mmCIF file of C-alpha atoms and ligand atoms in Angstrom:
data_model
loop_
_atom_site.group_PDB
_atom_site.id
_atom_site.type_symbol
_atom_site.label_atom_id
_atom_site.label_comp_id
_atom_site.label_asym_id
_atom_site.label_seq_id
_atom_site.Cartn_x
_atom_site.Cartn_y
_atom_site.Cartn_z
ATOM 1 C CA MET A 1 94.452 74.629 101.088
ATOM 2 C CA LYS A 2 92.983 74.523 104.567
ATOM 3 C CA LEU A 3 93.976 76.802 107.426
ATOM 4 C CA ARG A 4 94.741 75.424 110.865
ATOM 5 C CA LEU A 5 94.331 78.474 113.025
ATOM 6 C CA GLU A 6 96.454 78.429 116.164
ATOM 7 C CA LYS A 7 96.285 81.766 117.912
ATOM 8 C CA ILE A 8 95.428 85.430 117.740
ATOM 9 C CA GLU A 9 98.078 87.781 119.044
ATOM 10 C CA LEU A 10 96.658 91.117 120.201
ATOM 11 C CA ARG A 11 98.925 94.108 120.638
ATOM 12 C CA GLU A 12 98.118 97.709 121.448
ATOM 13 C CA ILE A 13 100.469 100.415 120.251
ATOM 14 C CA GLY A 14 100.319 104.183 120.777
ATOM 15 C CA LEU A 15 100.946 106.406 117.773
ATOM 16 C CA PRO A 16 100.717 110.220 117.860
ATOM 17 C CA LEU A 17 99.075 111.847 114.831
ATOM 18 C CA LYS A 18 101.170 114.520 113.099
ATOM 19 C CA HIS A 19 98.167 116.841 113.335
ATOM 20 C CA PRO A 20 95.118 116.415 115.615
ATOM 21 C CA PHE A 21 92.000 115.375 113.672
ATOM 22 C CA GLU A 22 88.711 117.057 114.601
ATOM 23 C CA THR A 23 85.197 116.009 113.597
ATOM 24 C CA SER A 24 81.711 116.962 114.778
ATOM 25 C CA PHE A 25 82.028 114.266 117.485
ATOM 26 C CA GLY A 26 85.456 115.157 118.883
ATOM 27 C CA ARG A 27 89.181 115.548 118.480
ATOM 28 C CA THR A 28 91.925 112.895 118.236
ATOM 29 C CA ALA A 29 95.595 113.716 118.771
ATOM 30 C CA ARG A 30 96.969 110.284 119.487
ATOM 31 C CA ARG A 31 95.777 106.896 118.276
ATOM 32 C CA ARG A 32 95.575 103.790 120.404
ATOM 33 C CA ILE A 33 95.799 101.068 117.767
ATOM 34 C CA MET A 34 95.118 97.360 118.165
ATOM 35 C CA ILE A 35 96.985 95.041 115.850
ATOM 36 C CA ALA A 36 95.594 91.524 115.534
ATOM 37 C CA ARG A 37 97.933 88.896 114.157
ATOM 38 C CA VAL A 38 96.459 85.470 113.348
ATOM 39 C CA PHE A 39 98.818 82.474 113.289
ATOM 40 C CA ASP A 40 98.414 79.220 111.406
ATOM 41 C CA ALA A 41 99.833 75.934 112.748
ATOM 42 C CA SER A 42 102.500 76.158 110.007
ATOM 43 C CA GLY A 43 103.855 79.300 111.667
ATOM 44 C CA ALA A 44 102.528 81.578 108.922
ATOM 45 C CA PHE A 45 100.622 84.662 110.025
ATOM 46 C CA GLY A 46 98.444 87.493 108.792
ATOM 47 C CA TYR A 47 97.852 91.015 110.057
ATOM 48 C CA GLY A 48 94.667 92.909 110.789
ATOM 49 C CA GLU A 49 94.052 96.267 112.404
ATOM 50 C CA CYS A 50 91.077 97.026 114.606
ATOM 51 C CA THR A 51 89.542 100.277 113.394
ATOM 52 C CA ALA A 52 87.707 101.006 116.652
ATOM 53 C CA ALA A 53 88.577 104.411 118.084
ATOM 54 C CA GLU A 54 89.637 105.343 121.599
ATOM 55 C CA ASP A 55 86.126 106.511 122.543
ATOM 56 C CA PRO A 56 82.588 105.377 121.574
ATOM 57 C CA PHE A 57 81.770 108.547 119.623
ATOM 58 C CA TYR A 58 81.957 107.436 115.962
ATOM 59 C CA ASN A 59 80.140 104.198 116.775
ATOM 60 C CA HIS A 60 79.587 102.111 119.937
ATOM 61 C CA GLU A 61 82.940 100.303 119.827
ATOM 62 C CA THR A 62 86.258 101.261 121.399
ATOM 63 C CA ILE A 63 89.652 99.578 121.343
ATOM 64 C CA ASP A 64 88.912 98.295 124.867
ATOM 65 C CA THR A 65 85.498 96.801 124.042
ATOM 66 C CA ALA A 66 87.012 95.217 120.922
ATOM 67 C CA TRP A 67 89.793 93.693 123.002
ATOM 68 C CA THR A 68 87.259 92.216 125.440
ATOM 69 C CA ILE A 69 85.105 90.807 122.617
ATOM 70 C CA ILE A 70 88.045 89.226 120.775
ATOM 71 C CA ALA A 71 89.598 87.658 123.873
ATOM 72 C CA GLY A 72 86.282 86.528 125.379
ATOM 73 C CA TYR A 73 84.238 85.554 122.325
ATOM 74 C CA VAL A 74 85.953 85.735 118.914
ATOM 75 C CA GLY A 75 88.818 83.482 120.053
ATOM 76 C CA PRO A 76 86.724 80.849 121.876
ATOM 77 C CA ILE A 77 84.066 80.732 119.118
ATOM 78 C CA LEU A 78 86.669 80.335 116.355
ATOM 79 C CA ALA A 79 88.444 77.647 118.415
ATOM 80 C CA GLN A 80 85.156 75.761 118.815
ATOM 81 C CA ALA A 81 84.145 76.163 115.154
ATOM 82 C CA ARG A 82 87.502 74.880 113.809
ATOM 83 C CA VAL A 83 87.247 77.337 110.935
ATOM 84 C CA ASP A 84 89.606 76.381 108.089
ATOM 85 C CA ALA A 85 89.090 79.188 105.564
ATOM 86 C CA ALA A 86 89.026 82.976 105.724
ATOM 87 C CA SER A 87 85.664 83.000 103.948
ATOM 88 C CA GLU A 88 84.104 81.125 106.906
ATOM 89 C CA VAL A 89 85.213 83.444 109.691
ATOM 90 C CA ASP A 90 82.324 85.851 109.182
ATOM 91 C CA SER A 91 79.589 83.217 109.481
ATOM 92 C CA ALA A 92 81.319 81.508 112.413
ATOM 93 C CA LEU A 93 81.216 84.814 114.292
ATOM 94 C CA HIS A 94 77.632 85.601 113.328
ATOM 95 C CA ARG A 95 76.352 84.849 116.865
ATOM 96 C CA ILE A 96 78.254 87.854 118.179
ATOM 97 C CA ARG A 97 75.912 90.778 117.673
ATOM 98 C CA GLY A 98 77.389 94.063 116.533
ATOM 99 C CA ASN A 99 81.025 94.542 117.529
ATOM 100 C CA ARG A 100 81.952 94.391 113.870
ATOM 101 C CA MET A 101 85.239 96.240 114.279
ATOM 102 C CA ALA A 102 86.351 93.617 116.807
ATOM 103 C CA LYS A 103 85.360 90.758 114.511
ATOM 104 C CA GLY A 104 86.675 92.545 111.430
ATOM 105 C CA ALA A 105 90.211 92.876 112.806
ATOM 106 C CA VAL A 106 90.520 89.095 113.116
ATOM 107 C CA GLU A 107 88.603 88.384 109.919
ATOM 108 C CA ALA A 108 90.857 90.657 107.869
ATOM 109 C CA ALA A 109 93.991 89.130 109.435
ATOM 110 C CA THR A 110 92.769 85.679 108.375
ATOM 111 C CA TRP A 111 92.423 86.892 104.758
ATOM 112 C CA ASP A 112 95.964 88.263 104.833
ATOM 113 C CA LEU A 113 97.172 84.919 106.207
ATOM 114 C CA GLU A 114 95.339 82.927 103.524
ATOM 115 C CA ALA A 115 96.556 85.191 100.695
ATOM 116 C CA ARG A 116 100.151 84.859 101.948
ATOM 117 C CA LEU A 117 99.831 81.064 102.034
ATOM 118 C CA ALA A 118 98.461 81.195 98.481
ATOM 119 C CA GLY A 119 101.436 83.392 97.492
ATOM 120 C CA LYS A 120 99.153 86.103 96.101
ATOM 121 C CA PRO A 121 98.682 89.779 96.855
ATOM 122 C CA LEU A 122 95.556 90.180 98.964
ATOM 123 C CA TRP A 123 93.924 92.507 96.439
ATOM 124 C CA ARG A 124 94.132 89.899 93.674
ATOM 125 C CA TYR A 125 93.104 87.147 96.109
ATOM 126 C CA LEU A 126 89.941 89.127 96.941
ATOM 127 C CA GLY A 127 89.176 89.531 93.225
ATOM 128 C CA GLY A 128 90.380 93.109 92.789
ATOM 129 C CA THR A 129 90.734 94.340 89.230
ATOM 130 C CA ARG A 130 92.432 97.743 89.455
ATOM 131 C CA ALA A 131 96.164 97.849 90.123
ATOM 132 C CA GLU A 132 96.030 101.541 90.979
ATOM 133 C CA ILE A 133 93.422 103.274 93.137
ATOM 134 C CA ASP A 134 92.217 106.882 93.277
ATOM 135 C CA SER A 135 93.008 108.850 96.385
ATOM 136 C CA GLY A 136 91.247 111.741 98.115
ATOM 137 C CA VAL A 137 91.736 113.410 101.486
ATOM 138 C CA SER A 138 89.525 113.932 104.523
ATOM 139 C CA ILE A 139 90.305 117.235 106.209
ATOM 140 C CA GLY A 140 89.235 117.764 109.806
ATOM 141 C CA LEU A 141 87.708 120.927 111.269
ATOM 142 C CA GLN A 142 90.441 123.604 111.380
ATOM 143 C CA GLU A 143 91.149 126.496 113.761
ATOM 144 C CA SER A 144 90.147 129.049 111.122
ATOM 145 C CA ARG A 145 88.918 129.394 107.583
ATOM 146 C CA THR A 146 92.388 130.553 106.534
ATOM 147 C CA ALA A 147 93.920 127.402 107.983
ATOM 148 C CA LEU A 148 91.412 125.305 106.047
ATOM 149 C CA LEU A 149 92.132 127.102 102.775
ATOM 150 C CA GLU A 150 95.872 126.635 103.259
ATOM 151 C CA LYS A 151 95.432 122.962 104.017
ATOM 152 C CA VAL A 152 93.267 122.410 100.939
ATOM 153 C CA ALA A 153 95.835 124.211 98.766
ATOM 154 C CA ARG A 154 98.598 121.886 100.013
ATOM 155 C CA GLU A 155 96.559 118.732 99.431
ATOM 156 C CA LEU A 156 95.665 119.791 95.889
ATOM 157 C CA GLU A 157 99.324 120.526 95.167
ATOM 158 C CA SER A 158 100.135 116.992 96.320
ATOM 159 C CA GLY A 159 97.778 115.713 93.622
ATOM 160 C CA TYR A 160 94.817 114.402 95.647
ATOM 161 C CA GLN A 161 91.772 113.923 93.437
ATOM 162 C CA ARG A 162 89.067 115.141 95.772
ATOM 163 C CA ILE A 163 88.667 117.148 98.929
ATOM 164 C CA LYS A 164 86.374 116.184 101.789
ATOM 165 C CA ILE A 165 85.913 118.552 104.687
ATOM 166 C CA LYS A 166 84.314 117.914 108.044
ATOM 167 C CA ILE A 167 81.364 120.093 108.980
ATOM 168 C CA LYS A 168 79.107 120.619 112.007
ATOM 169 C CA PRO A 169 76.276 123.030 112.820
ATOM 170 C CA GLY A 170 77.663 126.565 112.802
ATOM 171 C CA ARG A 171 80.671 125.585 110.707
ATOM 172 C CA ASP A 172 79.226 124.397 107.456
ATOM 173 C CA ILE A 173 77.863 126.581 104.635
ATOM 174 C CA ASP A 174 80.440 129.318 105.250
ATOM 175 C CA LEU A 175 83.330 126.869 104.813
ATOM 176 C CA VAL A 176 81.926 125.501 101.560
ATOM 177 C CA GLU A 177 81.229 129.052 100.343
ATOM 178 C CA ALA A 178 84.863 130.026 100.971
ATOM 179 C CA LEU A 179 86.217 126.922 99.262
ATOM 180 C CA ARG A 180 83.962 127.236 96.234
ATOM 181 C CA ALA A 181 84.891 130.925 95.830
ATOM 182 C CA LYS A 182 88.529 129.881 95.456
ATOM 183 C CA TYR A 183 88.022 126.481 93.771
ATOM 184 C CA PRO A 184 84.842 126.511 91.652
ATOM 185 C CA LYS A 185 85.574 123.138 89.998
ATOM 186 C CA VAL A 186 87.501 121.006 92.488
ATOM 187 C CA PRO A 187 85.705 117.742 93.383
ATOM 188 C CA LEU A 188 84.439 118.637 96.843
ATOM 189 C CA MET A 189 82.268 116.980 99.498
ATOM 190 C CA VAL A 190 81.353 117.384 103.166
ATOM 191 C CA ASP A 191 81.068 114.903 106.056
ATOM 192 C CA ALA A 192 78.828 115.728 109.036
ATOM 193 C CA ASN A 193 79.304 112.540 111.099
ATOM 194 C CA SER A 194 75.618 112.589 112.106
ATOM 195 C CA ALA A 195 75.633 116.134 113.521
ATOM 196 C CA TYR A 196 72.291 117.248 112.005
ATOM 197 C CA THR A 197 68.592 116.382 112.283
ATOM 198 C CA LEU A 198 65.620 116.856 109.973
ATOM 199 C CA ALA A 199 65.080 120.183 111.740
ATOM 200 C CA HIS A 200 68.106 121.399 109.707
ATOM 201 C CA ILE A 201 66.500 120.501 106.390
ATOM 202 C CA ASP A 202 66.459 124.085 105.029
ATOM 203 C CA LEU A 203 70.096 124.594 105.954
ATOM 204 C CA LEU A 204 71.131 121.277 104.392
ATOM 205 C CA ALA A 205 69.247 122.208 101.212
ATOM 206 C CA GLN A 206 71.529 125.258 100.837
ATOM 207 C CA PHE A 207 74.410 122.891 99.978
ATOM 208 C CA ASP A 208 72.686 122.310 96.637
ATOM 209 C CA ARG A 209 74.094 125.655 95.473
ATOM 210 C CA TYR A 210 77.702 124.442 95.596
ATOM 211 C CA ASN A 211 77.872 121.464 93.259
ATOM 212 C CA LEU A 212 79.119 119.044 95.944
ATOM 213 C CA MET A 213 79.822 115.434 94.993
ATOM 214 C CA MET A 214 77.864 114.344 98.064
ATOM 215 C CA ILE A 215 77.052 115.054 101.692
ATOM 216 C CA GLU A 216 78.213 112.254 103.955
ATOM 217 C CA GLN A 217 76.178 111.005 106.929
ATOM 218 C CA PRO A 218 74.187 114.132 107.796
ATOM 219 C CA LEU A 219 71.814 112.396 110.269
ATOM 220 C CA THR A 220 71.874 109.786 113.040
ATOM 221 C CA PRO A 221 73.118 106.308 112.005
ATOM 222 C CA GLY A 222 69.822 104.453 112.595
ATOM 223 C CA ASP A 223 67.671 107.032 110.825
ATOM 224 C CA LEU A 224 67.363 105.537 107.334
ATOM 225 C CA LEU A 225 63.815 106.840 107.072
ATOM 226 C CA ASP A 226 64.852 110.400 107.912
ATOM 227 C CA HIS A 227 67.748 110.202 105.446
ATOM 228 C CA SER A 228 65.187 109.171 102.841
ATOM 229 C CA LYS A 229 63.018 112.181 103.683
ATOM 230 C CA LEU A 230 66.052 114.439 103.487
ATOM 231 C CA GLN A 231 67.229 112.956 100.170
ATOM 232 C CA SER A 232 63.806 113.600 98.647
ATOM 233 C CA ARG A 233 64.213 117.300 99.538
ATOM 234 C CA ILE A 234 67.816 117.890 98.386
ATOM 235 C CA ALA A 235 69.568 117.359 95.056
ATOM 236 C CA THR A 236 73.062 116.699 96.472
ATOM 237 C CA PRO A 237 73.514 112.924 96.798
ATOM 238 C CA ILE A 238 73.593 111.635 100.368
ATOM 239 C CA CYS A 239 76.445 109.237 101.097
ATOM 240 C CA LEU A 240 76.007 106.929 104.091
ATOM 241 C CA ASP A 241 78.911 105.948 106.339
ATOM 242 C CA GLU A 242 77.870 105.207 109.971
ATOM 243 C CA SER A 243 74.437 103.920 108.843
ATOM 244 C CA ILE A 244 75.744 101.008 106.758
ATOM 245 C CA LEU A 245 76.902 98.042 108.850
ATOM 246 C CA SER A 246 75.838 95.209 106.555
ATOM 247 C CA VAL A 247 74.539 94.368 103.106
ATOM 248 C CA ALA A 248 71.038 94.341 104.648
ATOM 249 C CA ASP A 249 71.526 97.977 105.647
ATOM 250 C CA ALA A 250 72.726 98.791 102.123
ATOM 251 C CA ARG A 251 69.656 97.140 100.623
ATOM 252 C CA GLN A 252 67.245 98.931 102.941
ATOM 253 C CA ALA A 253 68.944 102.298 102.411
ATOM 254 C CA HIS A 254 68.724 101.753 98.657
ATOM 255 C CA GLU A 255 65.078 100.662 98.687
ATOM 256 C CA LEU A 256 64.109 103.574 100.913
ATOM 257 C CA GLY A 257 66.045 106.078 98.791
ATOM 258 C CA SER A 258 68.140 107.099 101.796
ATOM 259 C CA CYS A 259 71.363 107.582 99.838
ATOM 260 C CA GLY A 260 72.880 107.602 96.370
ATOM 261 C CA ILE A 261 76.423 106.664 97.396
ATOM 262 C CA ILE A 262 78.005 104.425 100.045
ATOM 263 C CA ASN A 263 81.236 104.921 101.973
ATOM 264 C CA LEU A 264 82.464 101.367 102.600
ATOM 265 C CA LYS A 265 84.695 100.841 105.623
ATOM 266 C CA LEU A 266 86.215 97.437 106.214
ATOM 267 C CA GLY A 267 86.073 97.474 110.020
ATOM 268 C CA ARG A 268 82.634 99.056 110.288
ATOM 269 C CA VAL A 269 81.072 96.178 108.316
ATOM 270 C CA GLY A 270 83.067 93.402 110.027
ATOM 271 C CA GLY A 271 85.702 92.479 107.447
ATOM 272 C CA HIS A 272 86.307 91.545 103.830
ATOM 273 C CA HIS A 273 83.443 89.044 103.540
ATOM 274 C CA GLU A 274 80.657 91.512 104.367
ATOM 275 C CA ALA A 275 82.491 94.282 102.516
ATOM 276 C CA ARG A 276 82.416 92.214 99.332
ATOM 277 C CA LEU A 277 78.703 91.477 99.762
ATOM 278 C CA ILE A 278 78.054 95.221 99.956
ATOM 279 C CA GLN A 279 80.384 95.885 97.019
ATOM 280 C CA GLN A 280 78.514 93.267 94.939
ATOM 281 C CA PHE A 281 75.132 94.674 95.920
ATOM 282 C CA CYS A 282 76.232 98.189 95.001
ATOM 283 C CA LEU A 283 77.707 97.024 91.708
ATOM 284 C CA ASN A 284 74.470 95.223 90.797
ATOM 285 C CA ASN A 285 72.417 98.280 91.681
ATOM 286 C CA ARG A 286 74.781 100.901 90.235
ATOM 287 C CA ILE A 287 75.422 102.543 93.602
ATOM 288 C CA PRO A 288 78.893 104.153 93.574
ATOM 289 C CA VAL A 289 81.070 103.086 96.520
ATOM 290 C CA TRP A 290 84.360 104.379 97.847
ATOM 291 C CA CYS A 291 86.647 103.323 100.666
ATOM 292 C CA GLY A 292 86.499 105.321 103.887
ATOM 293 C CA GLY A 293 89.229 105.642 106.492
ATOM 294 C CA MET A 294 89.540 105.512 110.280
ATOM 295 C CA LEU A 295 92.971 107.143 110.745
ATOM 296 C CA GLU A 296 94.557 103.724 110.313
ATOM 297 C CA SER A 297 98.170 102.750 110.645
ATOM 298 C CA GLY A 298 99.817 101.099 107.663
ATOM 299 C CA ILE A 299 98.226 97.713 108.333
ATOM 300 C CA GLY A 300 94.658 98.972 108.131
ATOM 301 C CA ARG A 301 95.649 101.231 105.245
ATOM 302 C CA ALA A 302 97.053 98.263 103.301
ATOM 303 C CA HIS A 303 93.769 96.379 103.779
ATOM 304 C CA ASN A 304 91.888 99.469 102.574
ATOM 305 C CA ILE A 305 94.027 99.592 99.434
ATOM 306 C CA ALA A 306 93.271 95.934 98.726
ATOM 307 C CA MET A 307 89.528 96.474 99.145
ATOM 308 C CA SER A 308 89.584 99.590 96.954
ATOM 309 C CA THR A 309 90.783 97.577 93.939
ATOM 310 C CA LEU A 310 87.417 95.790 93.702
ATOM 311 C CA GLU A 311 85.069 96.652 90.873
ATOM 312 C CA GLY A 312 82.600 99.425 91.670
ATOM 313 C CA PHE A 313 84.948 101.514 93.812
ATOM 314 C CA SER A 314 84.385 104.246 91.276
ATOM 315 C CA LEU A 315 85.110 107.328 93.400
ATOM 316 C CA PRO A 316 88.348 108.437 95.131
ATOM 317 C CA GLY A 317 88.518 107.136 98.709
ATOM 318 C CA ASP A 318 89.787 108.490 102.028
ATOM 319 C CA VAL A 319 92.898 106.340 101.583
ATOM 320 C CA SER A 320 95.840 108.711 101.506
ATOM 321 C CA ALA A 321 99.595 108.689 102.137
ATOM 322 C CA SER A 322 101.115 107.480 105.424
ATOM 323 C CA GLU A 323 102.972 110.791 105.727
ATOM 324 C CA ARG A 324 99.704 112.702 106.195
ATOM 325 C CA TYR A 325 99.206 110.880 109.512
ATOM 326 C CA TRP A 326 102.496 109.646 110.934
ATOM 327 C CA GLU A 327 106.112 110.752 111.318
ATOM 328 C CA GLU A 328 106.950 107.125 110.652
ATOM 329 C CA ASP A 329 104.445 104.425 109.678
ATOM 330 C CA ILE A 330 104.714 100.836 110.948
ATOM 331 C CA ILE A 331 104.894 99.465 107.404
ATOM 332 C CA ASP A 332 107.789 99.561 104.999
ATOM 333 C CA PRO A 333 107.595 101.104 102.482
ATOM 334 C CA PRO A 334 104.961 103.597 103.694
ATOM 335 C CA VAL A 335 101.885 104.211 101.543
ATOM 336 C CA ARG A 336 102.792 106.780 98.903
ATOM 337 C CA VAL A 337 100.535 108.762 96.613
ATOM 338 C CA SER A 338 101.549 109.767 93.101
ATOM 339 C CA GLN A 339 101.308 113.316 91.714
ATOM 340 C CA ARG A 340 98.183 112.076 89.895
ATOM 341 C CA GLY A 341 96.578 111.252 93.230
ATOM 342 C CA THR A 342 96.814 107.482 92.906
ATOM 343 C CA ILE A 343 98.167 104.604 94.999
ATOM 344 C CA LYS A 344 99.634 101.464 93.413
ATOM 345 C CA ALA A 345 98.406 98.164 94.809
ATOM 346 C CA PRO A 346 101.490 96.140 95.855
ATOM 347 C CA GLU A 347 102.450 92.832 94.201
ATOM 348 C CA ALA A 348 103.979 91.104 97.266
ATOM 349 C CA PRO A 349 101.863 88.351 98.904
ATOM 350 C CA GLY A 350 99.163 89.284 101.439
ATOM 351 C CA ILE A 351 98.735 92.954 102.334
ATOM 352 C CA GLY A 352 101.932 93.486 100.356
ATOM 353 C CA PHE A 353 103.698 95.832 102.768
ATOM 354 C CA GLU A 354 106.342 94.677 105.234
ATOM 355 C CA VAL A 355 105.345 95.322 108.853
ATOM 356 C CA ASN A 356 108.202 96.904 110.813
ATOM 357 C CA GLU A 357 108.063 94.414 113.695
ATOM 358 C CA GLN A 358 110.928 96.072 115.520
ATOM 359 C CA MET A 359 109.069 99.368 115.551
ATOM 360 C CA VAL A 360 105.779 97.719 116.548
ATOM 361 C CA GLU A 361 107.440 95.880 119.432
ATOM 362 C CA SER A 362 109.019 99.106 120.666
ATOM 363 C CA LEU A 363 105.562 100.740 120.750
ATOM 364 C CA VAL A 364 103.594 97.928 122.429
ATOM 365 C CA VAL A 365 101.820 98.958 125.627
ATOM 366 C CA ARG A 366 99.594 95.887 126.058
ATOM 367 C CA ARG A 367 99.502 92.365 124.659
ATOM 368 C CA GLN A 368 97.565 89.116 124.901
ATOM 369 C CA ASP A 369 97.634 85.788 123.117
ATOM 370 C CA VAL A 370 94.262 84.191 122.455
ATOM 371 C CA SER A 371 94.450 80.459 121.713
ATOM 372 C CA LEU A 372 92.536 79.045 118.724
ATOM 373 C CA GLY A 373 93.842 75.501 119.120
HETATM 374 O O1 LIG B 1 83.646 109.744 109.148
HETATM 375 O O2 LIG B 1 84.964 109.182 107.626
HETATM 376 C C1 LIG B 1 84.773 109.453 108.797
HETATM 377 C C2 LIG B 1 88.086 109.540 110.708
HETATM 378 C C3 LIG B 1 87.702 108.967 111.911
HETATM 379 C C4 LIG B 1 86.399 108.595 112.074
HETATM 380 C C5 LIG B 1 85.463 108.788 111.064
HETATM 381 C C6 LIG B 1 85.840 109.350 109.862
HETATM 382 C C7 LIG B 1 87.170 109.762 109.696
HETATM 383 C C8 LIG B 1 87.652 110.425 108.512
HETATM 384 C C9 LIG B 1 89.136 110.366 108.235
HETATM 385 O O3 LIG B 1 86.973 111.098 107.776
HETATM 386 C C10 LIG B 1 89.483 109.337 107.217
HETATM 387 C C11 LIG B 1 90.976 109.089 107.204
HETATM 388 O O4 LIG B 1 91.710 109.962 106.740
HETATM 389 O O5 LIG B 1 91.403 108.002 107.671
HETATM 390 MG MG1 LIG B 2 82.404 109.620 107.479
#
């Protein structure tokens, strides 16, 4: 079955977070979310979500740069290439350097479209094997240690299988110390979002006392060599997030000994094609992977669920319930997490969740159609 791609519809919606989310690089209270919908000549469509943030602080992309790249390059290049399968979108867009979140929004939408046309749930279409995925939570920096402890208590009561907390210099060891005093056994990890340098090596080595599952992205994204030096000095496994944009990055990180675990994010690597290459590489080399999050709406969340069903996603991801983020999600039903801290992969075709088009339309602040014909 060949696709005849007709257009990309871009829409921006505004969605306030229930609680502001703070990391070492900044604070987000309200998401500006780009939804990319790809249409086939038959009238069928698929949904993708651009995971770029509002500001270029996690990586270089923003929702506005992604919009410019999709309208000015992704659309025209796909139109020229006459791509007729989701698996070819990635290579057709190869000429566009970087900007993977822009490309990934459209690439993922094309997979949803193709899975819907095939009448299969996206997760099965991608080759997923697990009908239920393991869920953890990512907890932002809190006002106080008490607030953090209360938040962790609530998430554990909800059943989440592991706790990740954000750290930054000056708010790190003390938080882990407090959590471990109360919860000696809970699966626990920290995420620094690149806030440290090798000058902090003695401080980072102190984490070894707390039996953490991993420390996520301690150093600057491009510094694979420094991560390797750090990993050789600490026992806690390093997990890379921002550093891994492609399977080539995964290979080099592995060969250098820069990490023991990889956080795989669909948008950061440019879509399902590259994500599967990384997943395969990690599976072949016994590197545990798990699915990261970017404070997605239900569309991005549904794609994350699909990806998480692939073999090798052996650790709980940052894919949690819609209700942790939004008063009302744009998908129906919302993503729910069981008391055992799991999420069921849906059996309906494509992403498997109905998009509440009425709600989306009521939230649209900007739109553009990009022709692929
Ligand atoms: O580093 O994993 C990260 C959110 C925004 C940007 C980067 C990160 C995060 C999270 C939250 O940790 C994950 C989520 O709950 O979606
Ligand atoms: Mg991270």
